[in-house]
GROMACS .gro file of N, CA and C in nm:
model
  522
    1MET      N    1  19.899  17.986 -11.362
    1MET     CA    2  19.903  18.126 -11.400
    1MET      C    3  19.775  18.196 -11.338
    2VAL      N    4  19.657  18.119 -11.341
    2VAL     CA    5  19.536  18.170 -11.292
    2VAL      C    6  19.552  18.188 -11.134
    3ALA      N    7  19.627  18.089 -11.074
    3ALA     CA    8  19.632  18.099 -10.917
    3ALA      C    9  19.719  18.224 -10.889
    4PHE      N   10  19.828  18.256 -10.969
    4PHE     CA   11  19.902  18.373 -10.942
    4PHE      C   12  19.819  18.494 -10.969
    5LEU      N   13  19.743  18.510 -11.058
    5LEU     CA   14  19.645  18.624 -11.092
    5LEU      C   15  19.549  18.650 -10.964
    6ARG      N   16  19.498  18.536 -10.917
    6ARG     CA   17  19.412  18.544 -10.801
    6ARG      C   18  19.479  18.593 -10.673
    7TRP      N   19  19.599  18.547 -10.664
    7TRP     CA   20  19.680  18.596 -10.548
    7TRP      C   21  19.713  18.740 -10.558
    8VAL      N   22  19.754  18.801 -10.663
    8VAL     CA   23  19.785  18.937 -10.688
    8VAL      C   24  19.652  19.013 -10.675
    9LEU      N   25  19.536  18.973 -10.713
    9LEU     CA   26  19.414  19.037 -10.694
    9LEU      C   27  19.375  19.040 -10.556
   10LEU      N   28  19.395  18.941 -10.482
   10LEU     CA   29  19.365  18.935 -10.337
   10LEU      C   30  19.452  19.032 -10.262
   11CYS      N   31  19.594  19.040 -10.308
   11CYS     CA   32  19.675  19.130 -10.225
   11CYS      C   33  19.635  19.277 -10.254
   12THR      N   34  19.605  19.299 -10.378
   12THR     CA   35  19.566  19.442 -10.426
   12THR      C   36  19.436  19.476 -10.346
   13ALA      N   37  19.337  19.397 -10.344
   13ALA     CA   38  19.208  19.425 -10.278
   13ALA      C   39  19.221  19.446 -10.120
   14THR      N   40  19.316  19.369 -10.071
   14THR     CA   41  19.339  19.377  -9.924
   14THR      C   42  19.418  19.519  -9.902
   15ALA      N   43  19.511  19.543  -9.976
   15ALA     CA   44  19.578  19.680  -9.956
   15ALA      C   45  19.484  19.800  -9.975
   16LEU      N   46  19.387  19.788 -10.073
   16LEU     CA   47  19.292  19.892 -10.098
   16LEU      C   48  19.198  19.907  -9.981
   17ALA      N   49  19.152  19.793  -9.926
   17ALA     CA   50  19.053  19.794  -9.812
   17ALA      C   51  19.126  19.845  -9.693
   18MET      N   52  19.245  19.817  -9.656
   18MET     CA   53  19.309  19.881  -9.547
   18MET      C   54  19.348  20.023  -9.564
   19SER      N   55  19.366  20.060  -9.686
   19SER     CA   56  19.383  20.209  -9.702
   19SER      C   57  19.260  20.306  -9.683
   20CYS      N   58  19.137  20.229  -9.691
   20CYS     CA   59  19.015  20.301  -9.683
   20CYS      C   60  18.959  20.291  -9.535
   21VAL      N   61  19.019  20.238  -9.444
   21VAL     CA   62  18.976  20.236  -9.305
   21VAL      C   63  18.970  20.368  -9.248
   22ALA      N   64  18.859  20.416  -9.179
   22ALA     CA   65  18.845  20.546  -9.136
   22ALA      C   66  18.915  20.553  -9.002
   23LEU      N   67  18.948  20.675  -8.967
   23LEU     CA   68  19.013  20.696  -8.840
   23LEU      C   69  18.940  20.673  -8.720
   24GLY      N   70  18.971  20.607  -8.619
   24GLY     CA   71  18.886  20.575  -8.508
   24GLY      C   72  18.852  20.716  -8.427
   25ALA      N   73  18.759  20.698  -8.335
   25ALA     CA   74  18.715  20.804  -8.254
   25ALA      C   75  18.838  20.868  -8.162
   26ASN      N   76  18.935  20.786  -8.127
   26ASN     CA   77  19.030  20.819  -8.040
   26ASN      C   78  19.164  20.872  -8.124
   27ASP      N   79  19.160  20.839  -8.250
   27ASP     CA   80  19.268  20.883  -8.334
   27ASP      C   81  19.256  21.031  -8.370
   28GLU      N   82  19.359  21.111  -8.355
   28GLU     CA   83  19.364  21.238  -8.398
   28GLU      C   84  19.465  21.252  -8.516
   29PRO      N   85  19.438  21.359  -8.596
   29PRO     CA   86  19.524  21.380  -8.712
   29PRO      C   87  19.650  21.430  -8.645
   30PRO      N   88  19.763  21.404  -8.724
   30PRO     CA   89  19.889  21.454  -8.669
   30PRO      C   90  19.893  21.598  -8.653
   31ALA      N   91  19.955  21.644  -8.546
   31ALA     CA   92  19.958  21.787  -8.529
   31ALA      C   93  20.057  21.863  -8.619
   32THR      N   94  20.008  21.985  -8.661
   32THR     CA   95  20.103  22.041  -8.772
   32THR      C   96  20.169  22.156  -8.696
   33LYS      N   97  20.300  22.175  -8.708
   33LYS     CA   98  20.363  22.293  -8.649
   33LYS      C   99  20.388  22.387  -8.764
   34PRO      N  100  20.386  22.516  -8.721
   34PRO     CA  101  20.418  22.621  -8.834
   34PRO      C  102  20.565  22.610  -8.864
   35ILE      N  103  20.587  22.616  -8.994
   35ILE     CA  104  20.731  22.607  -9.053
   35ILE      C  105  20.794  22.744  -9.036
   36LYS      N  106  20.905  22.743  -8.964
   36LYS     CA  107  20.969  22.876  -8.949
   36LYS      C  108  21.049  22.905  -9.078
   37PRO      N  109  21.068  23.029  -9.117
   37PRO     CA  110  21.145  23.059  -9.237
   37PRO      C  111  21.298  23.032  -9.206
   38LEU      N  112  21.370  22.994  -9.314
   38LEU     CA  113  21.503  22.976  -9.278
   38LEU      C  114  21.578  23.105  -9.254
   39GLN      N  115  21.674  23.093  -9.165
   39GLN     CA  116  21.748  23.212  -9.133
   39GLN      C  117  21.872  23.216  -9.218
   40ARG      N  118  21.897  23.337  -9.281
   40ARG     CA  119  22.016  23.347  -9.362
   40ARG      C  120  22.141  23.330  -9.277
   41VAL      N  121  22.234  23.269  -9.335
   41VAL     CA  122  22.369  23.244  -9.264
   41VAL      C  123  22.441  23.363  -9.301
   42PRO      N  124  22.499  23.439  -9.191
   42PRO     CA  125  22.582  23.558  -9.228
   42PRO      C  126  22.700  23.520  -9.315
   43GLU      N  127  22.735  23.599  -9.410
   43GLU     CA  128  22.848  23.572  -9.493
   43GLU      C  129  22.970  23.596  -9.417
   44THR      N  130  23.077  23.513  -9.421
   44THR     CA  131  23.207  23.552  -9.354
   44THR      C  132  23.305  23.575  -9.468
   45PRO      N  133  23.393  23.659  -9.453
   45PRO     CA  134  23.495  23.684  -9.553
   45PRO      C  135  23.582  23.570  -9.577
   46PRO      N  136  23.640  23.552  -9.693
   46PRO     CA  137  23.716  23.434  -9.725
   46PRO      C  138  23.831  23.449  -9.632
   47ALA      N  139  23.874  23.316  -9.587
   47ALA     CA  140  24.000  23.317  -9.495
   47ALA      C  141  24.124  23.337  -9.577
   48LYS      N  142  24.220  23.395  -9.525
   48LYS     CA  143  24.345  23.415  -9.597
   48LYS      C  144  24.407  23.273  -9.594
   49PRO      N  145  24.461  23.243  -9.710
   49PRO     CA  146  24.516  23.095  -9.717
   49PRO      C  147  24.634  23.072  -9.624
   50MET      N  148  24.645  22.971  -9.562
   50MET     CA  149  24.751  22.947  -9.471
   50MET      C  150  24.878  22.898  -9.560
   51LEU      N  151  24.989  22.949  -9.512
   51LEU     CA  152  25.108  22.916  -9.579
   51LEU      C  153  25.160  22.776  -9.531
   52PRO      N  154  25.212  22.693  -9.619
   52PRO     CA  155  25.254  22.561  -9.571
   52PRO      C  156  25.374  22.566  -9.480
   53GLY      N  157  25.393  22.454  -9.402
   53GLY     CA  158  25.508  22.442  -9.312
   53GLY      C  159  25.492  22.503  -9.177
   54GLU      N  160  25.607  22.514  -9.104
   54GLU     CA  161  25.608  22.566  -8.976
   54GLU      C  162  25.689  22.685  -8.966
   55SER      N  163  25.658  22.777  -8.891
   55SER     CA  164  25.713  22.904  -8.886
   55SER      C  165  25.869  22.884  -8.821
   56VAL      N  166  25.961  22.948  -8.877
   56VAL     CA  167  26.106  22.939  -8.825
   56VAL      C  168  26.153  23.081  -8.816
   57ALA      N  169  26.246  23.097  -8.724
   57ALA     CA  170  26.314  23.233  -8.691
   57ALA      C  171  26.400  23.260  -8.808
   58ILE      N  172  26.404  23.383  -8.862
   58ILE     CA  173  26.472  23.423  -8.983
   58ILE      C  174  26.633  23.407  -8.953
   59ALA      N  175  26.673  23.417  -8.843
   59ALA     CA  176  26.808  23.392  -8.803
   59ALA      C  177  26.872  23.250  -8.823
   60ARG      N  178  26.773  23.166  -8.840
   60ARG     CA  179  26.814  23.019  -8.862
   60ARG      C  180  26.823  22.980  -9.013
   61ILE      N  181  26.790  23.070  -9.098
   61ILE     CA  182  26.811  23.055  -9.252
   61ILE      C  183  26.961  23.081  -9.270
   62PRO      N  184  27.023  22.999  -9.354
   62PRO     CA  185  27.159  23.021  -9.393
   62PRO      C  186  27.179  23.178  -9.443
   63LYS      N  187  27.287  23.238  -9.409
   63LYS     CA  188  27.307  23.384  -9.443
   63LYS      C  189  27.323  23.391  -9.587
   64ALA      N  190  27.392  23.294  -9.656
   64ALA     CA  191  27.409  23.298  -9.801
   64ALA      C  192  27.285  23.293  -9.873
   65LEU      N  193  27.194  23.217  -9.821
   65LEU     CA  194  27.054  23.201  -9.886
   65LEU      C  195  26.985  23.335  -9.867
   66GLN      N  196  26.988  23.383  -9.735
   66GLN     CA  197  26.922  23.508  -9.728
   66GLN      C  198  26.978  23.626  -9.817
   67ALA      N  199  27.120  23.636  -9.834
   67ALA     CA  200  27.181  23.732  -9.910
   67ALA      C  201  27.135  23.717 -10.058
   68ALA      N  202  27.120  23.593 -10.109
   68ALA     CA  203  27.097  23.575 -10.254
   68ALA      C  204  26.951  23.612 -10.282
   69VAL      N  205  26.860  23.575 -10.180
   69VAL     CA  206  26.714  23.598 -10.203
   69VAL      C  207  26.697  23.755 -10.203
   70LEU      N  208  26.753  23.823 -10.099
   70LEU     CA  209  26.745  23.976 -10.089
   70LEU      C  210  26.801  24.050 -10.210
   71ALA      N  211  26.916  23.992 -10.271
   71ALA     CA  212  26.972  24.051 -10.378
   71ALA      C  213  26.889  24.039 -10.508
   72ASP      N  214  26.822  23.928 -10.508
   72ASP     CA  215  26.732  23.917 -10.624
   72ASP      C  216  26.597  24.005 -10.603
   73ALA      N  217  26.558  24.021 -10.482
   73ALA     CA  218  26.445  24.104 -10.445
   73ALA      C  219  26.457  24.242 -10.468
   74ARG      N  220  26.589  24.290 -10.463
   74ARG     CA  221  26.614  24.441 -10.481
   74ARG      C  222  26.573  24.487 -10.614
   75VAL      N  223  26.572  24.412 -10.723
   75VAL     CA  224  26.527  24.463 -10.832
   75VAL      C  225  26.369  24.439 -10.854
   76CYS      N  226  26.296  24.537 -10.828
   76CYS     CA  227  26.157  24.541 -10.823
   76CYS      C  228  26.089  24.562 -10.964
   77VAL      N  229  25.961  24.576 -10.961
   77VAL     CA  230  25.875  24.603 -11.079
   77VAL      C  231  25.943  24.722 -11.156
   78ALA      N  232  25.948  24.715 -11.285
   78ALA     CA  233  25.998  24.824 -11.369
   78ALA      C  234  26.132  24.876 -11.337
   79GLY      N  235  26.217  24.779 -11.277
   79GLY     CA  236  26.355  24.811 -11.246
   79GLY      C  237  26.367  24.901 -11.119
   80LYS      N  238  26.265  24.943 -11.066
   80LYS     CA  239  26.281  25.026 -10.944
   80LYS      C  240  26.368  24.970 -10.834
   81ARG      N  241  26.456  25.043 -10.777
   81ARG     CA  242  26.536  24.977 -10.667
   81ARG      C  243  26.457  24.986 -10.541
   82CYS      N  244  26.470  24.895 -10.453
   82CYS     CA  245  26.383  24.895 -10.331
   82CYS      C  246  26.472  24.836 -10.218
   83LEU      N  247  26.421  24.839 -10.099
   83LEU     CA  248  26.492  24.793  -9.980
   83LEU      C  249  26.413  24.682  -9.917
   84PRO      N  250  26.422  24.564  -9.970
   84PRO     CA  251  26.333  24.446  -9.924
   84PRO      C  252  26.390  24.395  -9.798
   85TYR      N  253  26.296  24.329  -9.720
   85TYR     CA  254  26.351  24.245  -9.597
   85TYR      C  255  26.272  24.121  -9.599
   86ILE      N  256  26.315  24.033  -9.524
   86ILE     CA  257  26.244  23.897  -9.501
   86ILE      C  258  26.134  23.926  -9.394
   87GLN      N  259  26.014  23.920  -9.428
   87GLN     CA  260  25.891  23.926  -9.339
   87GLN      C  261  25.874  23.813  -9.264
   88SER      N  262  25.886  23.694  -9.324
   88SER     CA  263  25.860  23.569  -9.252
   88SER      C  264  25.931  23.459  -9.322
   89ALA      N  265  25.942  23.358  -9.248
   89ALA     CA  266  25.995  23.235  -9.302
   89ALA      C  267  25.930  23.107  -9.254
   90ARG      N  268  25.920  23.011  -9.334
   90ARG     CA  269  25.854  22.888  -9.295
   90ARG      C  270  25.938  22.772  -9.342
   91LYS      N  271  25.958  22.675  -9.255
   91LYS     CA  272  26.033  22.557  -9.293
   91LYS      C  273  25.935  22.462  -9.365
   92VAL      N  274  25.956  22.422  -9.491
   92VAL     CA  275  25.866  22.327  -9.557
   92VAL      C  276  25.949  22.219  -9.626
   93THR      N  277  25.867  22.111  -9.673
   93THR     CA  278  25.940  22.008  -9.755
   93THR      C  279  25.863  22.008  -9.892
   94TRP      N  280  25.924  22.057  -9.986
   94TRP     CA  281  25.853  22.056 -10.127
   94TRP      C  282  25.844  21.919 -10.180
   95SER      N  283  25.735  21.894 -10.247
   95SER     CA  284  25.701  21.760 -10.310
   95SER      C  285  25.801  21.711 -10.419
   96ASP      N  286  25.861  21.812 -10.483
   96ASP     CA  287  25.948  21.780 -10.597
   96ASP      C  288  26.051  21.892 -10.616
   97GLY      N  289  26.134  21.874 -10.718
   97GLY     CA  290  26.232  21.977 -10.753
   97GLY      C  291  26.186  22.108 -10.796
   98SER      N  292  26.062  22.120 -10.825
   98SER     CA  293  26.004  22.255 -10.861
   98SER      C  294  25.991  22.339 -10.741
   99MET      N  295  25.996  22.285 -10.630
   99MET     CA  296  25.983  22.368 -10.502
   99MET      C  297  25.860  22.440 -10.502
  100GLY      N  298  25.752  22.367 -10.527
  100GLY     CA  299  25.618  22.437 -10.519
  100GLY      C  300  25.577  22.542 -10.630
  101CYS      N  301  25.673  22.554 -10.718
  101CYS     CA  302  25.642  22.663 -10.835
  101CYS      C  303  25.678  22.603 -10.978
  102PRO      N  304  25.611  22.510 -11.013
  102PRO     CA  305  25.658  22.452 -11.147
  102PRO      C  306  25.628  22.541 -11.262
  103GLN      N  307  25.718  22.528 -11.361
  103GLN     CA  308  25.714  22.622 -11.473
  103GLN      C  309  25.683  22.528 -11.598
  104PRO      N  310  25.604  22.590 -11.691
  104PRO     CA  311  25.565  22.502 -11.814
  104PRO      C  312  25.695  22.456 -11.888
  105GLY      N  313  25.688  22.340 -11.937
  105GLY     CA  314  25.796  22.287 -12.011
  105GLY      C  315  25.928  22.240 -11.952
  106MET      N  316  25.928  22.252 -11.808
  106MET     CA  317  26.037  22.203 -11.737
  106MET      C  318  26.020  22.077 -11.679
  107PHE      N  319  26.127  21.995 -11.639
  107PHE     CA  320  26.132  21.871 -11.581
  107PHE      C  321  26.201  21.886 -11.441
  108TYR      N  322  26.151  21.818 -11.341
  108TYR     CA  323  26.198  21.845 -11.210
  108TYR      C  324  26.222  21.703 -11.150
  109THR      N  325  26.307  21.702 -11.043
  109THR     CA  326  26.335  21.578 -10.968
  109THR      C  327  26.206  21.531 -10.902
  110GLN      N  328  26.185  21.408 -10.885
  110GLN     CA  329  26.076  21.359 -10.818
  110GLN      C  330  26.103  21.314 -10.671
  111ALA      N  331  26.175  21.401 -10.605
  111ALA     CA  332  26.215  21.364 -10.468
  111ALA      C  333  26.170  21.475 -10.376
  112LEU      N  334  26.147  21.448 -10.246
  112LEU     CA  335  26.122  21.556 -10.147
  112LEU      C  336  26.245  21.651 -10.135
  113VAL      N  337  26.217  21.772 -10.144
  113VAL     CA  338  26.321  21.879 -10.126
  113VAL      C  339  26.296  21.954  -9.985
  114PRO      N  340  26.375  21.944  -9.893
  114PRO     CA  341  26.347  22.033  -9.773
  114PRO      C  342  26.409  22.182  -9.809
  115GLY      N  343  26.340  22.268  -9.747
  115GLY     CA  344  26.368  22.405  -9.782
  115GLY      C  345  26.280  22.501  -9.700
  116TYR      N  346  26.263  22.628  -9.749
  116TYR     CA  347  26.191  22.724  -9.687
  116TYR      C  348  26.112  22.805  -9.787
  117LEU      N  349  26.003  22.860  -9.714
  117LEU     CA  350  25.922  22.957  -9.795
  117LEU      C  351  25.941  23.082  -9.733
  118LEU      N  352  26.009  23.184  -9.811
  118LEU     CA  353  26.041  23.312  -9.761
  118LEU      C  354  25.949  23.412  -9.820
  119VAL      N  355  25.892  23.503  -9.725
  119VAL     CA  356  25.799  23.601  -9.766
  119VAL      C  357  25.889  23.733  -9.758
  120VAL      N  358  25.905  23.792  -9.877
  120VAL     CA  359  26.002  23.913  -9.879
  120VAL      C  360  25.912  24.037  -9.898
  121SER      N  361  25.931  24.146  -9.826
  121SER     CA  362  25.836  24.247  -9.829
  121SER      C  363  25.923  24.378  -9.861
  122ASP      N  364  25.855  24.480  -9.921
  122ASP     CA  365  25.907  24.602  -9.947
  122ASP      C  366  25.807  24.711  -9.900
  123ASP      N  367  25.763  24.706  -9.773
  123ASP     CA  368  25.658  24.782  -9.722
  123ASP      C  369  25.528  24.800  -9.809
  124GLY      N  370  25.469  24.682  -9.839
  124GLY     CA  371  25.346  24.684  -9.910
  124GLY      C  372  25.342  24.567 -10.006
  125ASP      N  373  25.446  24.556 -10.084
  125ASP     CA  374  25.447  24.431 -10.179
  125ASP      C  375  25.504  24.331 -10.118
  126GLU      N  376  25.463  24.211 -10.139
  126GLU     CA  377  25.505  24.083 -10.098
  126GLU      C  378  25.549  23.999 -10.203
  127VAL      N  379  25.651  23.933 -10.198
  127VAL     CA  380  25.698  23.835 -10.293
  127VAL      C  381  25.738  23.701 -10.223
  128HIS      N  382  25.701  23.596 -10.272
  128HIS     CA  383  25.722  23.469 -10.210
  128HIS      C  384  25.844  23.398 -10.284
  129TYR      N  385  25.943  23.356 -10.198
  129TYR     CA  386  26.050  23.282 -10.253
  129TYR      C  387  26.055  23.148 -10.197
  130HIS      N  388  26.069  23.042 -10.293
  130HIS     CA  389  26.072  22.901 -10.244
  130HIS      C  390  26.218  22.864 -10.267
  131THR      N  391  26.280  22.797 -10.156
  131THR     CA  392  26.423  22.764 -10.160
  131THR      C  393  26.430  22.618 -10.109
  132ASP      N  394  26.565  22.596 -10.123
  132ASP     CA  395  26.607  22.464 -10.066
  132ASP      C  396  26.673  22.505  -9.929
  133THR      N  397  26.754  22.416  -9.883
  133THR     CA  398  26.819  22.447  -9.756
  133THR      C  399  26.953  22.510  -9.779
  134LYS      N  400  27.012  22.519  -9.889
  134LYS     CA  401  27.147  22.564  -9.914
  134LYS      C  402  27.137  22.689  -9.999
  135ARG      N  403  27.122  22.680 -10.132
  135ARG     CA  404  27.148  22.803 -10.219
  135ARG      C  405  27.041  22.823 -10.327
  136ALA      N  406  26.975  22.711 -10.361
  136ALA     CA  407  26.876  22.729 -10.469
  136ALA      C  408  26.743  22.805 -10.426
  137PHE      N  409  26.702  22.893 -10.523
  137PHE     CA  410  26.572  22.951 -10.474
  137PHE      C  411  26.504  22.994 -10.608
  138ILE      N  412  26.363  23.011 -10.593
  138ILE     CA  413  26.275  23.048 -10.710
  138ILE      C  414  26.183  23.154 -10.657
  139ARG      N  415  26.181  23.252 -10.739
  139ARG     CA  416  26.073  23.372 -10.708
  139ARG      C  417  25.945  23.308 -10.752
  140CYS      N  418  25.847  23.288 -10.668
  140CYS     CA  419  25.738  23.228 -10.705
  140CYS      C  420  25.621  23.322 -10.682
  141ASP      N  421  25.592  23.404 -10.779
  141ASP     CA  422  25.480  23.503 -10.778
  141ASP      C  423  25.351  23.437 -10.766
  142GLN      N  424  25.328  23.316 -10.818
  142GLN     CA  425  25.214  23.241 -10.821
  142GLN      C  426  25.238  23.100 -10.851
  143ALA      N  427  25.209  23.005 -10.752
  143ALA     CA  428  25.231  22.879 -10.778
  143ALA      C  429  25.109  22.826 -10.865
  144LEU      N  430  25.148  22.768 -10.981
  144LEU     CA  431  25.044  22.725 -11.071
  144LEU      C  432  25.025  22.577 -11.074
  145SER      N  433  24.899  22.536 -11.081
  145SER     CA  434  24.863  22.386 -11.093
  145SER      C  435  24.902  22.359 -11.240
  146PRO      N  436  24.921  22.226 -11.276
  146PRO     CA  437  24.945  22.192 -11.403
  146PRO      C  438  24.834  22.241 -11.508
  147ARG      N  439  24.721  22.233 -11.469
  147ARG     CA  440  24.610  22.293 -11.558
  147ARG      C  441  24.623  22.439 -11.579
  148ALA      N  442  24.658  22.510 -11.473
  148ALA     CA  443  24.664  22.664 -11.489
  148ALA      C  444  24.795  22.688 -11.577
  149GLN      N  445  24.890  22.609 -11.562
  149GLN     CA  446  25.004  22.627 -11.646
  149GLN      C  447  24.970  22.612 -11.796
  150ARG      N  448  24.889  22.506 -11.833
  150ARG     CA  449  24.845  22.477 -11.977
  150ARG      C  450  24.773  22.598 -12.020
  151GLU      N  451  24.681  22.653 -11.932
  151GLU     CA  452  24.587  22.756 -11.975
  151GLU      C  453  24.671  22.887 -11.984
  152GLN      N  454  24.766  22.900 -11.911
  152GLN     CA  455  24.849  23.024 -11.914
  152GLN      C  456  24.945  23.024 -12.036
  153ALA      N  457  24.996  22.905 -12.068
  153ALA     CA  458  25.066  22.884 -12.192
  153ALA      C  459  25.003  22.921 -12.327
  154ASN      N  460  24.864  22.867 -12.332
  154ASN     CA  461  24.792  22.901 -12.447
  154ASN      C  462  24.654  22.899 -12.403
  155PRO      N  463  24.597  23.027 -12.375
  155PRO     CA  464  24.467  23.024 -12.309
  155PRO      C  465  24.351  22.991 -12.400
  156SER      N  466  24.379  23.002 -12.532
  156SER     CA  467  24.266  22.974 -12.633
  156SER      C  468  24.260  22.814 -12.657
  157ALA      N  469  24.365  22.749 -12.637
  157ALA     CA  470  24.366  22.607 -12.675
  157ALA      C  471  24.302  22.513 -12.562
  158ALA      N  472  24.226  22.423 -12.609
  158ALA     CA  473  24.166  22.326 -12.505
  158ALA      C  474  24.266  22.226 -12.465
  159PRO      N  475  24.269  22.174 -12.349
  159PRO     CA  476  24.357  22.067 -12.310
  159PRO      C  477  24.352  21.950 -12.408
  160PRO      N  478  24.462  21.887 -12.428
  160PRO     CA  479  24.466  21.772 -12.526
  160PRO      C  480  24.385  21.654 -12.465
  161ARG      N  481  24.330  21.585 -12.556
  161ARG     CA  482  24.251  21.461 -12.507
  161ARG      C  483  24.342  21.341 -12.534
  162PRO      N  484  24.313  21.237 -12.468
  162PRO     CA  485  24.393  21.112 -12.496
  162PRO      C  486  24.381  21.057 -12.638
  163SER      N  487  24.274  21.084 -12.698
  163SER     CA  488  24.255  21.050 -12.832
  163SER      C  489  24.322  21.128 -12.941
  164ASP      N  490  24.391  21.229 -12.911
  164ASP     CA  491  24.453  21.315 -13.004
  164ASP      C  492  24.579  21.244 -13.045
  165PRO      N  493  24.614  21.243 -13.178
  165PRO     CA  494  24.731  21.179 -13.224
  165PRO      C  495  24.858  21.224 -13.160
  166ILE      N  496  24.862  21.353 -13.117
  166ILE     CA  497  24.988  21.401 -13.062
  166ILE      C  498  25.004  21.352 -12.923
  167THR      N  499  24.898  21.328 -12.840
  167THR     CA  500  24.918  21.285 -12.706
  167THR      C  501  24.899  21.136 -12.699
  168ARG      N  502  24.853  21.067 -12.803
  168ARG     CA  503  24.838  20.928 -12.793
  168ARG      C  504  24.977  20.859 -12.789
  169PRO      N  505  25.012  20.756 -12.705
  169PRO     CA  506  25.144  20.697 -12.705
  169PRO      C  507  25.171  20.625 -12.834
  170LYS      N  508  25.294  20.635 -12.878
  170LYS     CA  509  25.342  20.578 -12.999
  170LYS      C  510  25.367  20.429 -12.967
  171THR      N  511  25.325  20.345 -13.068
  171THR     CA  512  25.349  20.207 -13.058
  171THR      C  513  25.437  20.170 -13.173
  172PRO      N  514  25.530  20.067 -13.149
  172PRO     CA  515  25.618  20.030 -13.272
  172PRO      C  516  25.541  19.972 -13.376
  173ALA      N  517  25.583  20.002 -13.488
  173ALA     CA  518  25.525  19.950 -13.608
  173ALA      C  519  25.546  19.798 -13.619
  174THR      N  520  25.444  19.730 -13.657
  174THR     CA  521  25.467  19.571 -13.661
  174THR      C  522  25.455  19.531 -13.813
   0.00000   0.00000   0.00000
């Protein structure tokens, strides 16, 4: 133990002595450069979110699907009649049967659904329709994440925790 303490004392003394060595005549202190103030990065406007899928000609969309979507779009806000038209179309593959627009309390197939994202306009107002390739469509004013769906359903309620008796999995009584 005494030998160990001597060794630690020797190392400490050596380190202390080496730190006290003065600079030699040829040694110069490191040059200091003036620090430039940071330049403010110019703010850029937020980018418009890109729509999924690839653009497709409107003529390639089945006529029955176009007619059904436009018929639904003709009834506008407050029942006002309007003359909508398909502004753009994109071919997409939806990740499940909700076609990118899940609704609270609904269950959907868990299979890929090929379809279209149609942007219908009435000279100013845009409405997004999510469709399959044949006849099904959903007017999707806002695609909600699962968390946003819960908050929209009951904004004052906190999300359930796994320890809550309601959400805890039931086990058979033994």
